[in-house]
Tab-separated table of C-alpha atoms and ligand atoms in Angstrom:
chain	number	residue	atom	x	y	z
A	11	MET	CA	-3.360	31.806	-21.740
A	12	TYR	CA	-4.462	28.391	-20.459
A	13	GLN	CA	-7.589	27.885	-22.551
A	14	HIS	CA	-5.981	25.019	-24.391
A	15	LEU	CA	-5.571	22.960	-21.210
A	16	PRO	CA	-7.747	19.868	-20.983
A	17	VAL	CA	-9.935	19.694	-17.876
A	18	TYR	CA	-8.539	17.270	-15.276
A	19	ALA	CA	-11.078	14.494	-14.853
A	20	GLY	CA	-9.957	14.059	-11.257
A	21	ASP	CA	-8.550	11.013	-9.537
A	22	PRO	CA	-11.314	8.392	-9.648
A	23	ILE	CA	-10.940	7.365	-5.997
A	24	LEU	CA	-10.457	10.856	-4.545
A	25	SER	CA	-13.392	12.161	-6.615
A	26	LEU	CA	-15.610	9.412	-5.213
A	27	HIS	CA	-14.569	10.406	-1.711
A	28	GLU	CA	-15.512	14.015	-2.444
A	29	ALA	CA	-18.928	12.829	-3.692
A	30	PHE	CA	-19.286	10.784	-0.495
A	31	MET	CA	-18.487	13.803	1.688
A	32	ALA	CA	-21.114	15.864	-0.182
A	33	ASP	CA	-23.778	13.109	0.079
A	34	PRO	CA	-26.413	14.296	2.608
A	35	ARG	CA	-27.768	10.788	3.405
A	36	PRO	CA	-27.136	10.040	7.117
A	37	ASN	CA	-26.606	6.289	6.625
A	38	LYS	CA	-24.054	6.581	3.800
A	39	VAL	CA	-21.028	4.278	4.060
A	40	SER	CA	-17.584	4.969	2.589
A	41	LEU	CA	-15.876	1.793	1.367
A	42	SER	CA	-14.003	3.447	-1.480
A	43	ILE	CA	-10.965	5.400	-0.319
A	44	GLY	CA	-7.989	3.515	1.170
A	45	LEU	CA	-8.268	4.794	4.715
A	46	TYR	CA	-8.424	2.700	7.873
A	47	PHE	CA	-11.402	3.754	9.979
A	48	ASP	CA	-11.931	2.539	13.539
A	49	GLU	CA	-15.073	0.961	15.003
A	50	GLN	CA	-16.592	4.454	15.401
A	51	GLY	CA	-15.910	5.268	11.764
A	52	ARG	CA	-13.104	7.711	12.622
A	53	LEU	CA	-9.523	7.950	11.449
A	54	PRO	CA	-7.633	6.771	14.529
A	55	VAL	CA	-4.918	8.738	16.299
A	56	LEU	CA	-2.645	5.983	17.603
A	57	ASP	CA	-1.835	6.281	21.291
A	58	SER	CA	1.851	5.503	20.650
A	59	VAL	CA	1.954	8.377	18.150
A	60	ARG	CA	0.081	10.714	20.505
A	61	LYS	CA	2.648	10.052	23.244
A	62	ALA	CA	5.561	10.587	20.864
A	63	ASP	CA	3.952	13.839	19.711
A	64	GLN	CA	3.585	15.091	23.301
A	65	LYS	CA	7.234	14.333	24.016
A	66	LEU	CA	8.382	16.082	20.843
A	67	ARG	CA	6.322	19.182	21.568
A	68	GLU	CA	7.825	19.426	25.069
A	69	GLN	CA	11.286	19.334	23.517
A	70	GLU	CA	10.489	22.338	21.275
A	71	ARG	CA	13.068	21.317	18.701
A	72	PRO	CA	13.654	23.825	15.883
A	73	SER	CA	12.525	23.076	12.338
A	74	GLY	CA	15.698	23.209	10.324
A	75	TYR	CA	16.149	21.504	6.971
A	76	LEU	CA	16.581	17.757	7.046
A	77	PRO	CA	19.401	16.272	4.969
A	78	ILE	CA	18.361	15.643	1.358
A	79	GLU	CA	18.061	11.901	1.993
A	80	GLY	CA	16.105	12.370	5.233
A	81	ALA	CA	16.816	11.916	8.944
A	82	PRO	CA	19.429	9.256	9.790
A	83	ASP	CA	17.456	7.715	12.690
A	84	TYR	CA	14.311	7.504	10.570
A	85	ARG	CA	16.165	5.885	7.666
A	86	ALA	CA	17.750	3.345	10.007
A	87	ALA	CA	14.329	2.587	11.497
A	88	VAL	CA	12.909	2.022	7.996
A	89	GLN	CA	15.679	-0.450	7.210
A	90	LYS	CA	15.111	-2.389	10.422
A	91	LEU	CA	11.363	-2.587	9.932
A	92	VAL	CA	11.447	-3.535	6.269
A	93	PHE	CA	14.487	-5.829	6.146
A	94	GLY	CA	14.488	-7.118	9.740
A	95	ALA	CA	16.592	-6.312	12.799
A	96	ASP	CA	19.112	-9.032	11.878
A	97	SER	CA	19.383	-8.316	8.140
A	98	ALA	CA	22.839	-9.129	6.762
A	99	ALA	CA	22.344	-6.685	3.873
A	100	VAL	CA	21.678	-3.860	6.352
A	101	ALA	CA	24.722	-4.832	8.442
A	102	GLU	CA	26.890	-4.930	5.319
A	103	GLY	CA	25.764	-1.409	4.312
A	104	ARG	CA	24.346	-2.721	1.027
A	105	ILE	CA	21.054	-0.830	1.201
A	106	ALA	CA	20.623	2.796	0.135
A	107	THR	CA	17.565	4.178	1.954
A	108	ILE	CA	16.003	7.600	1.581
A	109	GLN	CA	13.059	9.104	3.427
A	110	GLY	CA	10.129	9.421	1.008
A	111	VAL	CA	7.362	12.003	0.845
A	112	GLY	CA	4.823	9.276	1.614
A	113	GLY	CA	4.958	5.975	-0.200
A	114	SER	CA	3.957	7.779	-3.406
A	115	GLY	CA	6.901	10.178	-3.281
A	116	ALA	CA	9.235	7.250	-2.635
A	117	ILE	CA	7.869	5.400	-5.675
A	118	ARG	CA	8.382	8.462	-7.845
A	119	ILE	CA	12.000	8.894	-6.722
A	120	GLY	CA	12.526	5.193	-7.472
A	121	ALA	CA	10.940	5.669	-10.893
A	122	ASP	CA	13.195	8.643	-11.659
A	123	PHE	CA	16.183	6.523	-10.618
A	124	ILE	CA	15.161	3.699	-12.979
A	125	LYS	CA	14.652	6.185	-15.801
A	126	SER	CA	18.098	7.717	-15.281
A	127	PHE	CA	20.212	4.661	-14.592
A	128	MET	CA	18.483	1.618	-16.054
A	129	PRO	CA	18.049	2.662	-19.679
A	130	GLY	CA	15.722	0.450	-21.664
A	131	SER	CA	14.103	-1.061	-18.575
A	132	ASP	CA	10.326	-1.135	-18.864
A	133	VAL	CA	8.129	-1.483	-15.807
A	134	TRP	CA	5.544	-4.239	-15.397
A	135	VAL	CA	2.677	-3.912	-12.933
A	136	SER	CA	-0.023	-6.391	-11.927
A	137	ASP	CA	-3.346	-6.445	-13.760
A	138	PRO	CA	-4.953	-4.734	-11.903
A	139	THR	CA	-2.839	-2.569	-9.632
A	140	TRP	CA	-3.163	0.621	-7.593
A	141	ASP	CA	-3.918	3.205	-10.323
A	142	ASN	CA	-1.203	5.547	-9.192
A	143	HIS	CA	1.529	2.955	-9.812
A	144	GLU	CA	1.063	3.452	-13.531
A	145	SER	CA	0.819	7.254	-13.249
A	146	LEU	CA	3.914	7.553	-11.062
A	147	MET	CA	5.998	5.414	-13.396
A	148	GLN	CA	4.695	7.107	-16.540
A	149	GLY	CA	5.275	10.509	-14.917
A	150	ALA	CA	8.967	9.613	-14.765
A	151	GLY	CA	8.909	8.818	-18.482
A	152	LEU	CA	8.917	5.039	-18.094
A	153	LYS	CA	6.985	2.633	-20.248
A	154	VAL	CA	4.515	0.652	-18.139
A	155	ALA	CA	2.529	-2.460	-19.018
A	156	ARG	CA	0.663	-5.142	-17.091
A	157	TYR	CA	1.318	-8.767	-16.203
A	158	PRO	CA	-1.484	-11.289	-15.479
A	159	TYR	CA	-2.570	-11.297	-11.833
A	160	TYR	CA	-6.295	-11.354	-11.047
A	161	ASP	CA	-8.561	-14.152	-12.206
A	162	ALA	CA	-12.130	-12.846	-12.296
A	163	ASP	CA	-13.625	-16.329	-12.716
A	164	SER	CA	-12.188	-17.734	-9.507
A	165	ASN	CA	-11.670	-14.410	-7.717
A	166	GLY	CA	-8.103	-15.691	-7.294
A	167	LEU	CA	-4.598	-15.427	-8.707
A	168	ARG	CA	-3.442	-16.325	-12.241
A	169	TYR	CA	-0.260	-17.675	-10.759
A	170	ASP	CA	0.909	-20.012	-13.534
A	171	GLU	CA	0.223	-17.430	-16.235
A	172	MET	CA	2.016	-14.774	-14.221
A	173	LEU	CA	5.074	-16.947	-13.761
A	174	ALA	CA	5.172	-17.950	-17.436
A	175	PHE	CA	4.854	-14.266	-18.333
A	176	PHE	CA	7.789	-13.308	-16.084
A	177	ALA	CA	9.875	-16.051	-17.688
A	178	ARG	CA	9.441	-14.355	-21.095
A	179	LEU	CA	10.434	-10.826	-19.977
A	180	PRO	CA	13.796	-9.448	-21.115
A	181	ALA	CA	16.564	-9.260	-18.518
A	182	GLY	CA	16.581	-5.924	-16.705
A	183	SER	CA	12.787	-5.594	-16.793
A	184	VAL	CA	11.413	-4.027	-13.615
A	185	VAL	CA	8.539	-5.991	-12.050
A	186	LEU	CA	6.458	-4.104	-9.516
A	187	MET	CA	4.847	-6.352	-6.916
A	188	GLN	CA	3.204	-5.852	-3.523
A	189	PRO	CA	4.670	-8.046	-0.748
A	190	CYS	CA	1.407	-7.993	1.245
A	191	CYS	CA	-2.199	-6.784	1.190
A	192	HIS	CA	-2.397	-6.330	-2.570
A	193	ASN	CA	-4.225	-3.164	-3.590
A	194	PRO	CA	-6.822	-3.436	-5.126
A	195	THR	CA	-7.563	-7.187	-5.008
A	196	GLY	CA	-6.555	-8.299	-1.493
A	197	ILE	CA	-5.040	-11.387	-3.143
A	198	ASP	CA	-1.500	-12.176	-1.949
A	199	LEU	CA	0.999	-14.837	-2.944
A	200	SER	CA	1.738	-17.737	-0.591
A	201	LYS	CA	5.341	-18.290	0.510
A	202	ALA	CA	5.657	-21.171	-1.951
A	203	GLN	CA	4.395	-18.922	-4.753
A	204	TRP	CA	6.872	-16.196	-3.802
A	205	SER	CA	9.659	-18.778	-3.927
A	206	GLY	CA	8.625	-19.608	-7.494
A	207	VAL	CA	8.675	-15.915	-8.420
A	208	ILE	CA	12.110	-15.478	-6.856
A	209	GLN	CA	13.518	-18.346	-8.907
A	210	VAL	CA	12.088	-16.994	-12.178
A	211	MET	CA	13.366	-13.501	-11.394
A	212	LYS	CA	16.842	-14.820	-10.643
A	213	ASP	CA	16.909	-16.994	-13.762
A	214	GLY	CA	15.702	-14.153	-15.983
A	215	GLY	CA	17.725	-11.289	-14.490
A	216	LEU	CA	14.580	-9.332	-13.577
A	217	VAL	CA	14.578	-6.406	-11.140
A	218	PRO	CA	11.906	-6.572	-8.422
A	219	PHE	CA	10.280	-3.331	-7.288
A	220	LEU	CA	8.405	-4.126	-4.088
A	221	ASP	CA	5.838	-1.625	-2.888
A	222	MET	CA	4.750	-2.242	0.704
A	223	ALA	CA	2.077	0.237	1.766
A	224	TYR	CA	0.287	-1.979	4.312
A	225	GLN	CA	2.959	-3.654	6.425
A	226	GLY	CA	1.230	-5.168	9.470
A	227	PHE	CA	-2.269	-5.204	8.005
A	228	GLY	CA	-1.992	-8.732	6.560
A	229	GLU	CA	-0.523	-11.300	8.946
A	230	GLY	CA	1.836	-9.244	11.107
A	231	ILE	CA	4.596	-6.662	10.854
A	232	GLU	CA	7.394	-9.194	10.414
A	233	GLU	CA	5.303	-11.735	8.491
A	234	ASP	CA	4.174	-9.168	5.896
A	235	ALA	CA	7.781	-8.359	5.013
A	236	TRP	CA	8.575	-12.020	4.315
A	237	ALA	CA	8.765	-11.673	0.525
A	238	VAL	CA	11.091	-8.664	0.756
A	239	ARG	CA	13.471	-10.506	3.052
A	240	ALA	CA	13.296	-13.748	1.073
A	241	MET	CA	14.263	-11.893	-2.100
A	242	VAL	CA	17.250	-10.249	-0.451
A	243	GLU	CA	18.360	-13.551	1.084
A	244	ALA	CA	18.081	-15.191	-2.339
A	245	GLY	CA	20.562	-12.653	-3.702
A	246	LEU	CA	18.129	-10.448	-5.613
A	247	CYS	CA	18.527	-6.677	-5.386
A	248	PRO	CA	15.023	-5.231	-5.111
A	249	LEU	CA	13.980	-1.611	-4.914
A	250	VAL	CA	11.601	-1.456	-1.942
A	251	THR	CA	9.166	1.321	-1.111
A	252	ASN	CA	7.235	1.508	2.139
A	253	SER	CA	4.642	3.817	3.616
A	254	PHE	CA	3.641	4.753	7.179
A	255	SER	CA	0.390	6.372	6.048
A	256	LYS	CA	-1.768	3.409	7.026
A	257	ASN	CA	0.092	1.556	9.765
A	258	PHE	CA	0.786	4.788	11.705
A	259	SER	CA	-2.456	6.482	10.586
A	260	LEU	CA	-0.280	9.413	9.513
A	261	TYR	CA	-1.659	9.965	6.020
A	262	GLY	CA	-1.127	13.719	5.896
A	263	GLU	CA	2.383	13.663	7.349
A	264	ARG	CA	3.677	11.980	4.187
A	265	CYS	CA	6.071	9.439	5.665
A	266	GLY	CA	7.566	6.710	3.517
A	267	GLY	CA	10.829	5.298	2.315
A	268	LEU	CA	12.706	3.980	-0.693
A	269	SER	CA	15.414	1.381	-0.158
A	270	VAL	CA	17.578	0.174	-3.010
A	271	VAL	CA	19.338	-3.097	-2.210
A	272	CYS	CA	22.735	-3.263	-3.915
A	273	PRO	CA	25.355	-5.966	-4.508
A	274	SER	CA	27.986	-4.074	-2.459
A	275	ALA	CA	28.352	-1.218	0.031
A	276	ASP	CA	30.302	0.782	-2.549
A	277	GLU	CA	27.398	0.568	-5.003
A	278	ALA	CA	24.954	1.491	-2.219
A	279	ASP	CA	26.987	4.687	-1.626
A	280	ARG	CA	26.827	5.563	-5.310
A	281	VAL	CA	23.104	4.823	-5.444
A	282	LEU	CA	22.437	6.942	-2.356
A	283	GLY	CA	24.342	9.814	-3.951
A	284	GLN	CA	22.264	9.653	-7.120
A	285	LEU	CA	19.007	9.336	-5.146
A	286	LYS	CA	20.029	12.528	-3.316
A	287	ALA	CA	20.716	14.259	-6.624
A	288	GLY	CA	17.267	13.151	-7.812
A	289	ILE	CA	15.542	14.458	-4.677
A	290	ARG	CA	17.426	17.767	-4.711
A	291	ARG	CA	15.992	18.676	-8.087
A	292	VAL	CA	12.427	17.732	-7.168
A	293	TYR	CA	11.680	18.861	-3.597
A	294	SER	CA	15.154	19.461	-2.119
A	295	SER	CA	14.570	17.820	1.274
A	296	PRO	CA	11.725	15.957	2.991
A	297	PRO	CA	9.301	17.168	5.696
A	298	LEU	CA	10.209	16.665	9.301
A	299	HIS	CA	7.375	16.410	11.819
A	300	GLY	CA	5.915	13.048	10.739
A	301	GLU	CA	9.361	11.553	10.361
A	302	ARG	CA	10.165	12.550	13.963
A	303	LEU	CA	6.976	10.885	15.179
A	304	VAL	CA	7.706	7.617	13.363
A	305	ALA	CA	11.346	7.514	14.476
A	306	ALA	CA	10.401	8.334	18.086
A	307	VAL	CA	7.863	5.483	18.181
A	308	LEU	CA	10.103	2.931	16.492
A	309	ASP	CA	13.183	3.846	18.548
A	310	THR	CA	11.506	3.932	21.987
A	311	PRO	CA	10.988	0.321	23.132
A	312	ALA	CA	7.794	0.980	25.120
A	313	LEU	CA	6.221	3.006	22.294
A	314	HIS	CA	7.367	0.488	19.695
A	315	GLN	CA	5.695	-2.306	21.639
A	316	GLN	CA	2.524	-0.282	21.977
A	317	TRP	CA	2.525	0.488	18.237
A	318	VAL	CA	2.891	-3.228	17.404
A	319	ALA	CA	-0.178	-3.895	19.585
A	320	GLU	CA	-2.122	-1.055	17.929
A	321	VAL	CA	-1.325	-2.378	14.445
A	322	LYS	CA	-2.473	-5.810	15.632
A	323	ASP	CA	-5.778	-4.315	16.794
A	324	MET	CA	-6.303	-2.672	13.391
A	325	ARG	CA	-5.407	-5.895	11.566
A	326	GLU	CA	-7.726	-7.994	13.711
A	327	ARG	CA	-10.587	-5.536	13.339
A	328	ILE	CA	-10.275	-5.752	9.552
A	329	LYS	CA	-10.284	-9.557	9.748
A	330	ARG	CA	-13.344	-9.486	12.022
A	331	MET	CA	-15.178	-7.291	9.532
A	332	ARG	CA	-14.342	-9.718	6.733
A	333	VAL	CA	-15.814	-12.594	8.772
A	334	LEU	CA	-18.921	-10.608	9.786
A	335	LEU	CA	-19.667	-9.512	6.233
A	336	ALA	CA	-19.118	-13.037	4.902
A	337	GLU	CA	-21.444	-14.507	7.562
A	338	ARG	CA	-24.192	-12.029	6.829
A	339	LEU	CA	-23.921	-12.467	3.071
A	340	THR	CA	-23.999	-16.243	3.419
A	341	ALA	CA	-27.128	-15.972	5.582
A	342	GLY	CA	-28.871	-13.891	2.914
A	343	LEU	CA	-27.481	-15.679	-0.132
A	344	PRO	CA	-27.294	-19.362	0.765
A	345	GLY	CA	-25.286	-21.312	-1.792
A	346	MET	CA	-23.197	-18.365	-2.919
A	347	SER	CA	-19.520	-18.677	-2.013
A	348	VAL	CA	-18.032	-15.595	-0.410
A	349	ASP	CA	-14.934	-17.379	0.918
A	350	PHE	CA	-12.779	-14.909	-1.001
A	351	LEU	CA	-13.700	-12.263	1.582
A	352	THR	CA	-11.944	-14.109	4.390
A	353	GLU	CA	-9.131	-15.465	2.216
A	354	GLN	CA	-8.000	-12.047	0.964
A	355	HIS	CA	-5.588	-9.898	2.991
A	356	GLY	CA	-5.431	-6.303	4.082
A	357	MET	CA	-7.759	-3.376	3.648
A	358	PHE	CA	-9.142	-4.242	0.233
A	359	SER	CA	-11.368	-6.810	-1.327
A	360	TYR	CA	-12.161	-7.278	-4.960
A	361	THR	CA	-15.845	-8.157	-4.754
A	362	GLY	CA	-16.454	-9.108	-8.364
A	363	LEU	CA	-19.280	-6.516	-8.540
A	364	THR	CA	-19.727	-4.870	-11.925
A	365	SER	CA	-19.489	-1.096	-12.300
A	366	ASP	CA	-23.282	-0.981	-12.817
A	367	GLU	CA	-23.801	-2.844	-9.561
A	368	VAL	CA	-21.414	-0.469	-7.801
A	369	ASP	CA	-23.418	2.470	-9.198
A	370	THR	CA	-26.648	0.941	-7.877
A	371	LEU	CA	-25.102	0.467	-4.429
A	372	ARG	CA	-24.096	4.126	-4.365
A	373	GLU	CA	-27.242	5.627	-5.881
A	374	LYS	CA	-29.873	3.509	-4.136
A	375	HIS	CA	-28.155	2.590	-0.862
A	376	GLY	CA	-25.529	5.308	-0.232
A	377	ILE	CA	-22.733	2.709	-0.164
A	378	TYR	CA	-19.578	3.807	-1.938
A	379	LEU	CA	-17.182	1.321	-3.551
A	380	VAL	CA	-14.661	1.953	-6.331
A	381	ARG	CA	-16.238	1.225	-9.736
A	382	SER	CA	-13.807	-1.669	-10.295
A	383	GLY	CA	-15.653	-3.456	-7.479
A	384	ARG	CA	-12.910	-2.755	-4.942
A	385	MET	CA	-14.203	-2.504	-1.406
A	386	CYS	CA	-12.226	-0.995	1.457
A	387	VAL	CA	-13.114	-3.467	4.198
A	388	ALA	CA	-11.555	-1.122	6.779
A	389	GLY	CA	-14.579	1.167	6.318
A	390	LEU	CA	-16.906	-1.491	7.774
A	391	ASN	CA	-17.872	-1.558	11.447
A	392	GLU	CA	-20.393	-3.352	13.638
A	393	GLY	CA	-22.803	-0.458	13.109
A	394	ASN	CA	-22.865	-0.530	9.310
A	395	VAL	CA	-21.977	-4.098	8.293
A	396	GLN	CA	-25.580	-5.356	8.335
A	397	ALA	CA	-26.764	-2.462	6.157
A	398	VAL	CA	-23.904	-3.109	3.716
A	399	ALA	CA	-24.705	-6.835	3.630
A	400	ASP	CA	-28.428	-6.135	3.077
A	401	ALA	CA	-27.679	-3.811	0.156
A	402	LEU	CA	-25.216	-6.275	-1.373
A	403	ILE	CA	-27.791	-9.045	-1.066
A	404	VAL	CA	-30.381	-6.925	-2.914
A	405	VAL	CA	-27.875	-6.123	-5.683
A	406	LEU	CA	-26.588	-9.674	-6.002
A	407	ARG	CA	-30.098	-11.196	-6.004
A	408	ALA	CA	-30.982	-8.935	-8.933
A	409	ARG	CA	-28.353	-10.810	-10.976
A	410	SER	CA	-30.401	-13.928	-11.382
B	627	PLP	N1	1.284	1.895	-2.672
B	627	PLP	C1	0.047	1.405	-2.573
B	627	PLP	C2	-0.225	0.034	-3.084
B	627	PLP	C3	-0.971	2.161	-1.988
B	627	PLP	O1	-2.195	1.649	-1.904
B	627	PLP	C4	-0.675	3.455	-1.521
B	627	PLP	C5	-1.714	4.310	-0.943
B	627	PLP	O2	-2.869	4.106	-1.022
B	627	PLP	C6	0.633	3.918	-1.647
B	627	PLP	C7	1.587	3.109	-2.231
B	627	PLP	C8	1.057	5.288	-1.253
B	627	PLP	O3	0.880	5.624	0.019
B	627	PLP	P1	1.091	7.117	0.536
B	627	PLP	O4	-0.246	7.582	0.962
B	627	PLP	O5	2.036	6.954	1.678
B	627	PLP	O6	1.653	7.943	-0.556
């Protein structure tokens, strides 16, 4: 009956993680999958989340269905975190927010919405981008293509080319960007560069789709949302997705959000209605435990404060690992510039390694990176950074 089905090649990143788990070498290091590991190499359970969980369990609340669009307190908390506590657009009721099944589920609901209500709008993603961006958009039946972003020669941004490219796009085109901690390159825009993008988008009638999966992992929780807020203040109406997988370490709870900024409260009501219709025919209503944890932390001042401090610890640990790796590489490879490591933001770094070099790292040294050369810096710790640097030095020396 199903003989004609092609075999699924597997998701490249998840398959690598499976290979890592099956690797018997004791000193193996996982720098492939996008997970934040702590100094002991474990997925952290945040103390703020643990406390919220204890409180919720004591309350023994029943597990009824959530509304289609998600829990009201959670959705309000998403709006505050993403758009700011003093956002005029939030106060004016101009933002339609739904709870997402993770950031991925939120992107897909946004993609379905574009497909249904923005006919003829193609989606443009950065070259490169998180692989699943393309799959999620294509899964909704949208046409997806890439705009210039990463410059391999300088390990930097092709800013001027990107801007010129945006200026040529037809009005109504959807441009997917990441406000902070770009996955997979780690290369973010400066505020001045964002201002240039905003102007071109306004002039050309483009629709920004901002995907923020790492809020707090770049410069700070408020700072990382700067581009989102600047766009709204400039009068643009972005679709914004966010995820709590990383900054709450709640990957499996599938907590995210989609917020569609609208010109008026009336339009936001209509949009919310159609988002609900879209959700109803896909998964009917979202899951509830993770959402309760996030809302409890964000709505309880003491827990909120503790969470902010925990995100800061994660962010600073990632930055420390970037510095340590750069120092050790510089010691072993004098003359080679690795400044990009400390200039990039968030969990990922595009190393510039070729796929052959990545294969050598994995096969000979048990160090796993994505074949594009993407390294998850959050997998480094004081115990493995020297071994990773030593292996990289061996591989990079073999170049010359
Ligand atoms: N967007 C980007 C850029 C990501 O890197 C990820 C996850 O890795 C997501 C969205 C989706 O996150 P979630 O795990 O919440 O679905």
